[in-house]
One Martini backbone bead per residue (centre of mass of N, CA, C, O) as a GRO file, in nm:
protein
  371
    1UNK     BB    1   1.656   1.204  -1.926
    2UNK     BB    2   1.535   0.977  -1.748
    3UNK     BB    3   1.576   0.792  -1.494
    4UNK     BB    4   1.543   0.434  -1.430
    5UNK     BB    5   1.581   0.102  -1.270
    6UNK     BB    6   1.594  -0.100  -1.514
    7UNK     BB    7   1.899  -0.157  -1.516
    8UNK     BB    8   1.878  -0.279  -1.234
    9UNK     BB    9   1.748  -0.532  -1.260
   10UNK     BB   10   1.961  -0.682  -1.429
   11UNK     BB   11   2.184  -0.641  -1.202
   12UNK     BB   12   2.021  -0.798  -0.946
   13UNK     BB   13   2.022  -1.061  -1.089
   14UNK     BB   14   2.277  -1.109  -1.132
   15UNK     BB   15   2.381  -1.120  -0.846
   16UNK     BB   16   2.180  -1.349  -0.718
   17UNK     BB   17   2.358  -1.582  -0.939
   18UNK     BB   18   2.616  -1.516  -0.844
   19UNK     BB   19   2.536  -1.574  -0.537
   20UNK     BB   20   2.451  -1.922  -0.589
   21UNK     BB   21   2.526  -2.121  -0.830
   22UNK     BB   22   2.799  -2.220  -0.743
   23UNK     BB   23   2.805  -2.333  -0.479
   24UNK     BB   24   2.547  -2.513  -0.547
   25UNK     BB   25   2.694  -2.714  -0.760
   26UNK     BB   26   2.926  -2.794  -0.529
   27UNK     BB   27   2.675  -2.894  -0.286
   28UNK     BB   28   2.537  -3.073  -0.399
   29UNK     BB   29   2.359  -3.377  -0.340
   30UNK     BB   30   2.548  -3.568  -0.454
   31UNK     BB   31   2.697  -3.870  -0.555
   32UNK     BB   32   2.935  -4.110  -0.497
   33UNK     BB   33   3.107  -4.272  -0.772
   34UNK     BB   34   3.186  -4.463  -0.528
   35UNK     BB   35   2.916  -4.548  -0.346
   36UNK     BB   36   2.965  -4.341  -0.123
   37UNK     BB   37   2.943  -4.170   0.161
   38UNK     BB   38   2.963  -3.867   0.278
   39UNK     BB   39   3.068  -3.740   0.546
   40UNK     BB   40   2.921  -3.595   0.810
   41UNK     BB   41   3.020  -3.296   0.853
   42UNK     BB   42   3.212  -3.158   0.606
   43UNK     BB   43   3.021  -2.846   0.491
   44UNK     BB   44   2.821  -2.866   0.280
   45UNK     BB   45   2.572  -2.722   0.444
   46UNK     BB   46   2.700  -2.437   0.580
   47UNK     BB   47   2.785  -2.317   0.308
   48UNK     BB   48   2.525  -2.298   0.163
   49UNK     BB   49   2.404  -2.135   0.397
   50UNK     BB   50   2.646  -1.888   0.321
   51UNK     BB   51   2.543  -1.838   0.034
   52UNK     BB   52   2.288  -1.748   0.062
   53UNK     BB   53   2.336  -1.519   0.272
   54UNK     BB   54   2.494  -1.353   0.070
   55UNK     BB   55   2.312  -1.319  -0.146
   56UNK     BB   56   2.119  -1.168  -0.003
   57UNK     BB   57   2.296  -0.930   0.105
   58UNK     BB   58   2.354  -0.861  -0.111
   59UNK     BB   59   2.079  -0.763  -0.260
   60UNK     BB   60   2.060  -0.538  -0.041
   61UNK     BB   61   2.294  -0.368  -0.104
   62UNK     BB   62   2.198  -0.315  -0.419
   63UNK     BB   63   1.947  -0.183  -0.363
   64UNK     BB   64   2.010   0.036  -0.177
   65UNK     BB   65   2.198   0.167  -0.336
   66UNK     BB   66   1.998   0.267  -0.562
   67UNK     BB   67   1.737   0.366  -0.394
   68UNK     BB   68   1.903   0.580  -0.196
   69UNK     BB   69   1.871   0.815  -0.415
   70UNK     BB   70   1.551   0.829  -0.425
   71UNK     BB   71   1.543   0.936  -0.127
   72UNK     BB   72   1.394   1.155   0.086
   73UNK     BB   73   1.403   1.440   0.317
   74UNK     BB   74   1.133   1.573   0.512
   75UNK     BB   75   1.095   1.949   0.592
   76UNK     BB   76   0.909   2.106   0.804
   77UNK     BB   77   0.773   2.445   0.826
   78UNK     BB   78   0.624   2.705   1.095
   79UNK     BB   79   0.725   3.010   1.136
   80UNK     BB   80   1.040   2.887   1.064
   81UNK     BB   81   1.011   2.622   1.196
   82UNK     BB   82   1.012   2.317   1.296
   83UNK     BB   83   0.720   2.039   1.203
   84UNK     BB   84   0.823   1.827   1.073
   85UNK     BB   85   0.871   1.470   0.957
   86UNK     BB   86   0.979   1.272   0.643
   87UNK     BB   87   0.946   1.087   0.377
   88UNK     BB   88   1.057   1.023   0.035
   89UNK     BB   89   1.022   0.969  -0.360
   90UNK     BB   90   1.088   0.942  -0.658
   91UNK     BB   91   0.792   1.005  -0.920
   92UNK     BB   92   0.720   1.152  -1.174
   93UNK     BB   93   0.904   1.435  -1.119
   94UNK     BB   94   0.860   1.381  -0.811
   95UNK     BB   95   0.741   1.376  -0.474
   96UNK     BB   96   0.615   1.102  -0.269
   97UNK     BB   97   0.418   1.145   0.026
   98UNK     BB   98   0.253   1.216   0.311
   99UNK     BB   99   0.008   1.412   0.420
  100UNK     BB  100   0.064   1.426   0.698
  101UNK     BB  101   0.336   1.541   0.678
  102UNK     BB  102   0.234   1.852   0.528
  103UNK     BB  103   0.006   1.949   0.703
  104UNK     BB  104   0.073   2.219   0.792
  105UNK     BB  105   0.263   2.373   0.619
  106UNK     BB  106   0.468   2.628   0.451
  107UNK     BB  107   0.725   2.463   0.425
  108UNK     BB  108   0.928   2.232   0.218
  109UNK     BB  109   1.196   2.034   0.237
  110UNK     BB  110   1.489   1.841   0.068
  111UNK     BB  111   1.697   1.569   0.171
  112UNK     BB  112   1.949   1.444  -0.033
  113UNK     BB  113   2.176   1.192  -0.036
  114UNK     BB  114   2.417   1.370  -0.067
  115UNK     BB  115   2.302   1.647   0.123
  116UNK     BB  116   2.118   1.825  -0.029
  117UNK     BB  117   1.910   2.125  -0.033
  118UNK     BB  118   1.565   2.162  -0.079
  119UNK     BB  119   1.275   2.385  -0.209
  120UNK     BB  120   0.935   2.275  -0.204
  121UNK     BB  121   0.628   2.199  -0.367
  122UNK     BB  122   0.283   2.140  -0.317
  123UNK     BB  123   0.087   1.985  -0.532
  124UNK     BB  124  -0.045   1.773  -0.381
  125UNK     BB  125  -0.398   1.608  -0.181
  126UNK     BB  126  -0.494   1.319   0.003
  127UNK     BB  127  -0.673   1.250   0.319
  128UNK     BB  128  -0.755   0.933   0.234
  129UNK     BB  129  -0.506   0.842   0.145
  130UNK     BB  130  -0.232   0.950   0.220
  131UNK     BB  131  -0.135   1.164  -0.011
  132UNK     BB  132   0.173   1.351  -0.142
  133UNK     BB  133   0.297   1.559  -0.360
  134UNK     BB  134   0.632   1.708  -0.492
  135UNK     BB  135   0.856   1.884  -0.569
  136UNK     BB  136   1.179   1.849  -0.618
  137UNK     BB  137   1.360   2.127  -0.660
  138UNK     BB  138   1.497   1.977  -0.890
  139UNK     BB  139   1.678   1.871  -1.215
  140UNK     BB  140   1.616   1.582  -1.324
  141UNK     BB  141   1.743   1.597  -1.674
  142UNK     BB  142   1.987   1.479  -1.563
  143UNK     BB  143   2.232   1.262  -1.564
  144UNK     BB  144   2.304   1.321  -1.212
  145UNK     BB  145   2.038   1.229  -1.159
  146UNK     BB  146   1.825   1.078  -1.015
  147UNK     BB  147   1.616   0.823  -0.995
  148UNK     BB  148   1.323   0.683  -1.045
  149UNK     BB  149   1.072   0.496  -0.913
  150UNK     BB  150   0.855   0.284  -0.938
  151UNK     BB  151   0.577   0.044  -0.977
  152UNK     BB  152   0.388  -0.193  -0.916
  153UNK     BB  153   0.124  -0.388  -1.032
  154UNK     BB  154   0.136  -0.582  -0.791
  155UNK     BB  155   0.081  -0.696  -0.509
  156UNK     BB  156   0.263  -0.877  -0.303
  157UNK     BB  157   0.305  -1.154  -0.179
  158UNK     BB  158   0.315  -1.325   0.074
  159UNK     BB  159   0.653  -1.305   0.184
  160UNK     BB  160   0.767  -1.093   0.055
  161UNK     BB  161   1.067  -0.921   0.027
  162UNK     BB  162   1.136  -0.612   0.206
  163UNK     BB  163   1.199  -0.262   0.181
  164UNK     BB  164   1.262   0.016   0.434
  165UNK     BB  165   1.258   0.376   0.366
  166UNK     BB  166   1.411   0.641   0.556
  167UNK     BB  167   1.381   0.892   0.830
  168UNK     BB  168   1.400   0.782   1.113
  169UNK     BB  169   1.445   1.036   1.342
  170UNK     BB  170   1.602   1.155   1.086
  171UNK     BB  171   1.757   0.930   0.951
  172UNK     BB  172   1.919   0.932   0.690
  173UNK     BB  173   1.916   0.612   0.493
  174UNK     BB  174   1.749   0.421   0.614
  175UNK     BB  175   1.731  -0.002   0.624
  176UNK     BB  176   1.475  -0.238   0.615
  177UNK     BB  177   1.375  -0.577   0.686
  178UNK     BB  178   1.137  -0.761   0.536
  179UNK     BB  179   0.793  -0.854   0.475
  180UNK     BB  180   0.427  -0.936   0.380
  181UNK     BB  181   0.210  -0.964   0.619
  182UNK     BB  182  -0.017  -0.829   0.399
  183UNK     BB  183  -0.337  -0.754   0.294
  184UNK     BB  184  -0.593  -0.550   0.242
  185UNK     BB  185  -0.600  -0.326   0.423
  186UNK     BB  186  -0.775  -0.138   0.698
  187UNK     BB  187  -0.742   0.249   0.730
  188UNK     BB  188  -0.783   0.535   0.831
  189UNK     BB  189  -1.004   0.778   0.786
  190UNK     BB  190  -1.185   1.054   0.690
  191UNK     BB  191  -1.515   1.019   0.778
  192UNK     BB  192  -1.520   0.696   0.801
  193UNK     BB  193  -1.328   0.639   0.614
  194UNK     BB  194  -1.108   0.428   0.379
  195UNK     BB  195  -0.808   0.277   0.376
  196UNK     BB  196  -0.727   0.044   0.090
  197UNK     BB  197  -0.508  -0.207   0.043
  198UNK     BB  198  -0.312  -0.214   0.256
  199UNK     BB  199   0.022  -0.315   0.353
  200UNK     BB  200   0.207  -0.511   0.549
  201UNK     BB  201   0.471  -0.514   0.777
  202UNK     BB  202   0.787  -0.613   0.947
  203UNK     BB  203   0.943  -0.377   0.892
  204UNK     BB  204   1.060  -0.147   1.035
  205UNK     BB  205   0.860   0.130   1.145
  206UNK     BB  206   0.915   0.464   1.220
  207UNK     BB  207   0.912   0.799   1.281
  208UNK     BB  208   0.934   0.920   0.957
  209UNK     BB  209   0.892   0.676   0.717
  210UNK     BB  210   0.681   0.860   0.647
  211UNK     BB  211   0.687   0.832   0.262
  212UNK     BB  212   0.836   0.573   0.240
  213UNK     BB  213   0.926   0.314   0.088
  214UNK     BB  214   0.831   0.002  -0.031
  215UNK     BB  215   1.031  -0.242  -0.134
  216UNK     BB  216   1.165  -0.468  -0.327
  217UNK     BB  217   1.413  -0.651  -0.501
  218UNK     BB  218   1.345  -0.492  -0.791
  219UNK     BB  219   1.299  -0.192  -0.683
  220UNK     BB  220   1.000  -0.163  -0.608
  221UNK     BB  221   0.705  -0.029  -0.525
  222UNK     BB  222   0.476  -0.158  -0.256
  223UNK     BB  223   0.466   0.104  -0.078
  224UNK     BB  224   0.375   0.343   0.102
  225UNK     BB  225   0.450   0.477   0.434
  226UNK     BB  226   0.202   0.573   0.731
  227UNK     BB  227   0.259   0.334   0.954
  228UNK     BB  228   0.205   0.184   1.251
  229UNK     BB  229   0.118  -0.106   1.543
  230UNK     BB  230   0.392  -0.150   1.640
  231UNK     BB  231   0.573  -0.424   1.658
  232UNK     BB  232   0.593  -0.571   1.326
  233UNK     BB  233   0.333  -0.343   1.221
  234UNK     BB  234   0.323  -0.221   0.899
  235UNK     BB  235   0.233   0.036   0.672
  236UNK     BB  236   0.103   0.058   0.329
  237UNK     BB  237   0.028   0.222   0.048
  238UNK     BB  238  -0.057   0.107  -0.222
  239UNK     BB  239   0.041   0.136  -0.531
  240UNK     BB  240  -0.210   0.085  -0.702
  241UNK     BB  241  -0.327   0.351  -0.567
  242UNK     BB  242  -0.103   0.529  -0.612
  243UNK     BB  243  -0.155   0.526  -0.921
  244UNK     BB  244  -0.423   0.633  -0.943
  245UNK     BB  245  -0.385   0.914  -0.753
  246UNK     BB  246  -0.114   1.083  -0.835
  247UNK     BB  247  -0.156   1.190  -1.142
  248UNK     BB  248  -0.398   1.378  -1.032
  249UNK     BB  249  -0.215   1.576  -0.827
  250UNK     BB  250  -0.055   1.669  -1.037
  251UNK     BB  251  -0.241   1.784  -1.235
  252UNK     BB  252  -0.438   1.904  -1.023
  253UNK     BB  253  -0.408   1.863  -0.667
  254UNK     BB  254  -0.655   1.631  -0.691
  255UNK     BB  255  -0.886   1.345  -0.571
  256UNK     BB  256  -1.136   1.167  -0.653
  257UNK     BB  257  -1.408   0.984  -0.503
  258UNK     BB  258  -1.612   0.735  -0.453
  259UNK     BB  259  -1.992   0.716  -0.390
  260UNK     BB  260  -2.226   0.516  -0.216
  261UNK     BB  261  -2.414   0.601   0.041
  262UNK     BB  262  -2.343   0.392   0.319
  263UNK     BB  263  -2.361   0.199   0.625
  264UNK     BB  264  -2.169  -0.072   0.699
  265UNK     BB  265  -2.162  -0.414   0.825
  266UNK     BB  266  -2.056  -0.708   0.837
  267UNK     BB  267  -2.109  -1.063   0.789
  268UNK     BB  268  -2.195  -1.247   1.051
  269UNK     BB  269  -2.343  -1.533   1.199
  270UNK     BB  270  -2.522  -1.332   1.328
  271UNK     BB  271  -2.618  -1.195   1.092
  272UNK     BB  272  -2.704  -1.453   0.913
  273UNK     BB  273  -2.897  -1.578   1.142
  274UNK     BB  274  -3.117  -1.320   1.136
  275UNK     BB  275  -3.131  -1.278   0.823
  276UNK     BB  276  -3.138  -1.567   0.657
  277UNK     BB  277  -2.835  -1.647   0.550
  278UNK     BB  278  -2.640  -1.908   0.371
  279UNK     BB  279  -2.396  -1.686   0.377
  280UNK     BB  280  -2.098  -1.570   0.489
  281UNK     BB  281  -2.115  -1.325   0.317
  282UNK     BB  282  -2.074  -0.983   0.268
  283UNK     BB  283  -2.260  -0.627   0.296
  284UNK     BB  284  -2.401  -0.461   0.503
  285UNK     BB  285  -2.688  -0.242   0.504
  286UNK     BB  286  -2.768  -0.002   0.763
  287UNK     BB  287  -2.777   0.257   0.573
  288UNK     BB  288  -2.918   0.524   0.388
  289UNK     BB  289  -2.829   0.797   0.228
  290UNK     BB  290  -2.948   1.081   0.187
  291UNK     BB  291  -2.922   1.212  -0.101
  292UNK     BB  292  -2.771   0.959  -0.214
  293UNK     BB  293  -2.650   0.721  -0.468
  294UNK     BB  294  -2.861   0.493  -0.304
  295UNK     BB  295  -3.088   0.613  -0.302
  296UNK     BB  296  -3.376   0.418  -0.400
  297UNK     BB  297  -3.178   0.123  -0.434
  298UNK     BB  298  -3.107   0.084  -0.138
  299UNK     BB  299  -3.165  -0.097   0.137
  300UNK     BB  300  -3.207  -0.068   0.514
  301UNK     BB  301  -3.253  -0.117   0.798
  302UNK     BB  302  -3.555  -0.198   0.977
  303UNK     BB  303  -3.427  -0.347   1.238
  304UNK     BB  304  -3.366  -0.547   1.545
  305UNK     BB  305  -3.194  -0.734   1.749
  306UNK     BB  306  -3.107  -0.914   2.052
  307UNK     BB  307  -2.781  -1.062   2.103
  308UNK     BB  308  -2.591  -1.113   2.357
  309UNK     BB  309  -2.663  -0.769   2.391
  310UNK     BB  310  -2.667  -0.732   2.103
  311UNK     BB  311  -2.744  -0.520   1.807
  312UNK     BB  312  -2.926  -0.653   1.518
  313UNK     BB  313  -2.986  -0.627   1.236
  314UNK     BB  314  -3.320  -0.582   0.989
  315UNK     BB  315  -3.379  -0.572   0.639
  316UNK     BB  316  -3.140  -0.540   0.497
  317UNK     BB  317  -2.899  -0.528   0.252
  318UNK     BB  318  -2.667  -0.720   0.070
  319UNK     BB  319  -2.347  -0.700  -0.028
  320UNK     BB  320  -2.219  -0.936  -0.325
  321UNK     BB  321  -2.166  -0.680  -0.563
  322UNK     BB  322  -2.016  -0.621  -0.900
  323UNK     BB  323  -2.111  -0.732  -1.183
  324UNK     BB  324  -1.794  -0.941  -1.144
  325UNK     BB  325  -1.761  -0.875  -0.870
  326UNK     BB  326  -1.672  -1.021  -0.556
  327UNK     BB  327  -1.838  -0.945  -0.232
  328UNK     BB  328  -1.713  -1.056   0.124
  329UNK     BB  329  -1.614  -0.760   0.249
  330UNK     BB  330  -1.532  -0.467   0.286
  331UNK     BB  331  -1.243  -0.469   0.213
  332UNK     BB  332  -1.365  -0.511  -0.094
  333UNK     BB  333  -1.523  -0.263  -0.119
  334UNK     BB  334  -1.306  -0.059  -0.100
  335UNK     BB  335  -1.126  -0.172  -0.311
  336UNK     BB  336  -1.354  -0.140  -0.566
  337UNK     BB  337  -1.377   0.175  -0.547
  338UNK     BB  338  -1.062   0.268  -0.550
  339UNK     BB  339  -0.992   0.084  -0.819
  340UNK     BB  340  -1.269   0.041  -1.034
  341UNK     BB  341  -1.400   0.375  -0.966
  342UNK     BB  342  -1.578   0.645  -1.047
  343UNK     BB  343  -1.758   0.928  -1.089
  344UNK     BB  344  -2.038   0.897  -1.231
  345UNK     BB  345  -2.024   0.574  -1.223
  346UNK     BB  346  -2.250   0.306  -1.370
  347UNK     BB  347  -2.348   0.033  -1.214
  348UNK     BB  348  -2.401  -0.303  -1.073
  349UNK     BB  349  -2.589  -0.399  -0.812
  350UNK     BB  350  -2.546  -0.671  -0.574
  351UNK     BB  351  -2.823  -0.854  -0.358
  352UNK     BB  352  -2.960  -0.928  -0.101
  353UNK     BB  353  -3.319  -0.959  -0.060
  354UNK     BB  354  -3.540  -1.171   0.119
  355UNK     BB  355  -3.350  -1.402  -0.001
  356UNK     BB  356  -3.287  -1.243  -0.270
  357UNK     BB  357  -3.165  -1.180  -0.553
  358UNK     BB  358  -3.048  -0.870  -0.665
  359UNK     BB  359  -3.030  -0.593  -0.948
  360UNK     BB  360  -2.888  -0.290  -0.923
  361UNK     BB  361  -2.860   0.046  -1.075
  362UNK     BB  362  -2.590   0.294  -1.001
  363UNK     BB  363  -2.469   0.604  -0.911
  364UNK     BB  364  -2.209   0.763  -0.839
  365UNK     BB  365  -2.022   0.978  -0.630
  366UNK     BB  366  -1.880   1.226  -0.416
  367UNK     BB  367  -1.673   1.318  -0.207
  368UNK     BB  368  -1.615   1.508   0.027
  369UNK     BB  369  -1.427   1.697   0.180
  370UNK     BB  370  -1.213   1.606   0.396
  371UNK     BB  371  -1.160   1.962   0.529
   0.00000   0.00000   0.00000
């Protein structure tokens, strides 16, 4: 039987409980039954917040110590040498980490927090999304087998505290605390395609952390950890996309993406200003690929002025829409295409078209491959 988190999540809340509840009402700000006032500096504010600091402690420390059994350092080997590392953890009977980890290995290596060392294969990868699945190279149906790690069902609020697990450096073990500072991000793919929907952390992470989770206090994975952009600011594909891409890598070993075959760019206030559009949101429609899914469904830019230096599009289509989603920015673009349809799946886009709301029904393709 699998092992999985449910039964620390009430462990956890039990902690977070135990390590609050009683000196909070032994501190809190109560009335002197003899209407005098308690002595100022007497240590109740002092206690209070020595209380909360400790139970925020247990709680990093009881997530650690669950979490770190579920996550593993990936070891990359090509000619027999080392070529690179990174980390994953367990889900769904197998290894989740990033594409870019095992891209061009020949072996890859698994080292569980007890110290053993498996060797695993390869079951599926996508460089769009940059994940990749990998067998755990051990029996998970014991009972002494680590535990496999959950997902979160929608991004966590920013603001959100979050542990980031993996082996920077190859320290295997490591976990570092920070919060959700950003939601909906948008980083590079290949073929000029994004990763959507992506979490921002101020969480430390480091070169090794790539493929390790970012985890919630409920010990839930709120993201794969992929990137990294300078000192506290670190990316995570969201749990969400992993979801709805992992279980075809088990199955396939690829995913399919939607392809809507436009080249698109942001409605800023000089391109609704040119193109004399009454609101500032929406995605700019700058060409219609050839023989691509919106061929003949949406028009590109027909012309461009001159502003400032720079020059701006003319004539084109603004999506504003699909079907009941509301798009206001390119990152709502690619996160309604990557999250809620599928290849082959014919849709209603909204777009303004010389100043006029216009719905056209087109089916989408699928994306070429990667590499």
């Amino acid at each position: 039987m699998k092992n999985t988190r449910r039964g620390f999540l009430a462990a956890a809340g039990a902690v977070a409980i135990a390590g609050c509840t009683g000196p909070a009402s032994e501190v809190g700000p109560e009335e002197d039954p003899n209407g005098t006032e308690s002595p100022a500096g007497a240590g109740e504010g002092n206690a209070a917040d020595l209380a909360v600091e400790e139970s925020s402690s247990d709680t990093y420390a009881a997530v650690a110590e669950s979490v770190s059994k579920s996550v593993v350092r990936v070891q990359i080997y090509e000619d027999g040498f080392e070529a690179g590392q990174g980390s994953g953890f367990l889900h769904r009977g197998h290894v989740v980490t990033n594409e870019h980890v095992v891209y061009g290995g020949e072996t890859v290596r698994l080292q569980y927090s007890d110290g053993s060392w498996y060797e695993a294969e390869i079951v599926g990868t996508d460089p769009y999304s940059d994940l990749a699945v990998l067998s755990s190279g051990r029996d998970l149906s014991d009972a002494d087998a680590p535990p496999e790690l959950e997902l979160v069902d929608r991004t966590p609020e920013i603001g959100t505290e979050v542990l980031a697990f993996g082996a920077p450096f190859g320290l295997g073990g490591s976990v570092t605390q920070g919060i959700v500072s950003g939601r909906n991000r948008s980083l590079p793919a290949p073929n000029n395609y994004q990763i959507p929907d992506a979490v921002q952390t101020d969480a430390a992470v480091n070169p090794g952390n790539s493929g390790g989770p970012l985890v919630t206090l409920e010990a839930e994975v709120a993201g794969v950890v992929t990137a990294t952009r300078g000192e506290n600011v670190g990316f995570a594909v969201s749990a969400p996309l992993a979801d709805r891409i992992v279980p075809s890598l088990i199955e396939d070993g690829e995913y399919e993406h939607s392809r809507l075959g436009v080249q698109v760019r942001p409605v800023t206030p000089t391109v609704a200003e040119v193109n004399d559009l009454e609101e500032v949101r929406g995605v700019y429609v700058v060409e219609v690929v050839s023989d691509g899914p919106a061929d003949g469904v949406l028009e590109g830019a027909t012309g461009s002025e001159t502003v400032g230096g720079q020059s701006v599009p003319t004539g084109g289509d603004v999506i504003v829409g699909f079907a009941d989603t509301e798009i206001d920015t390119n990152e709502d673009l690619a996160r309604f295409l990557a999250l809620e349809t599928s290849p082959d799946e014919t849709i209603d886009v909204h777009v303004i078209r010389e100043g006029e709301r216009v719905t056209e029904s087109l089916t989408l393709g699928t994306r070429p491959p990667a590499r």
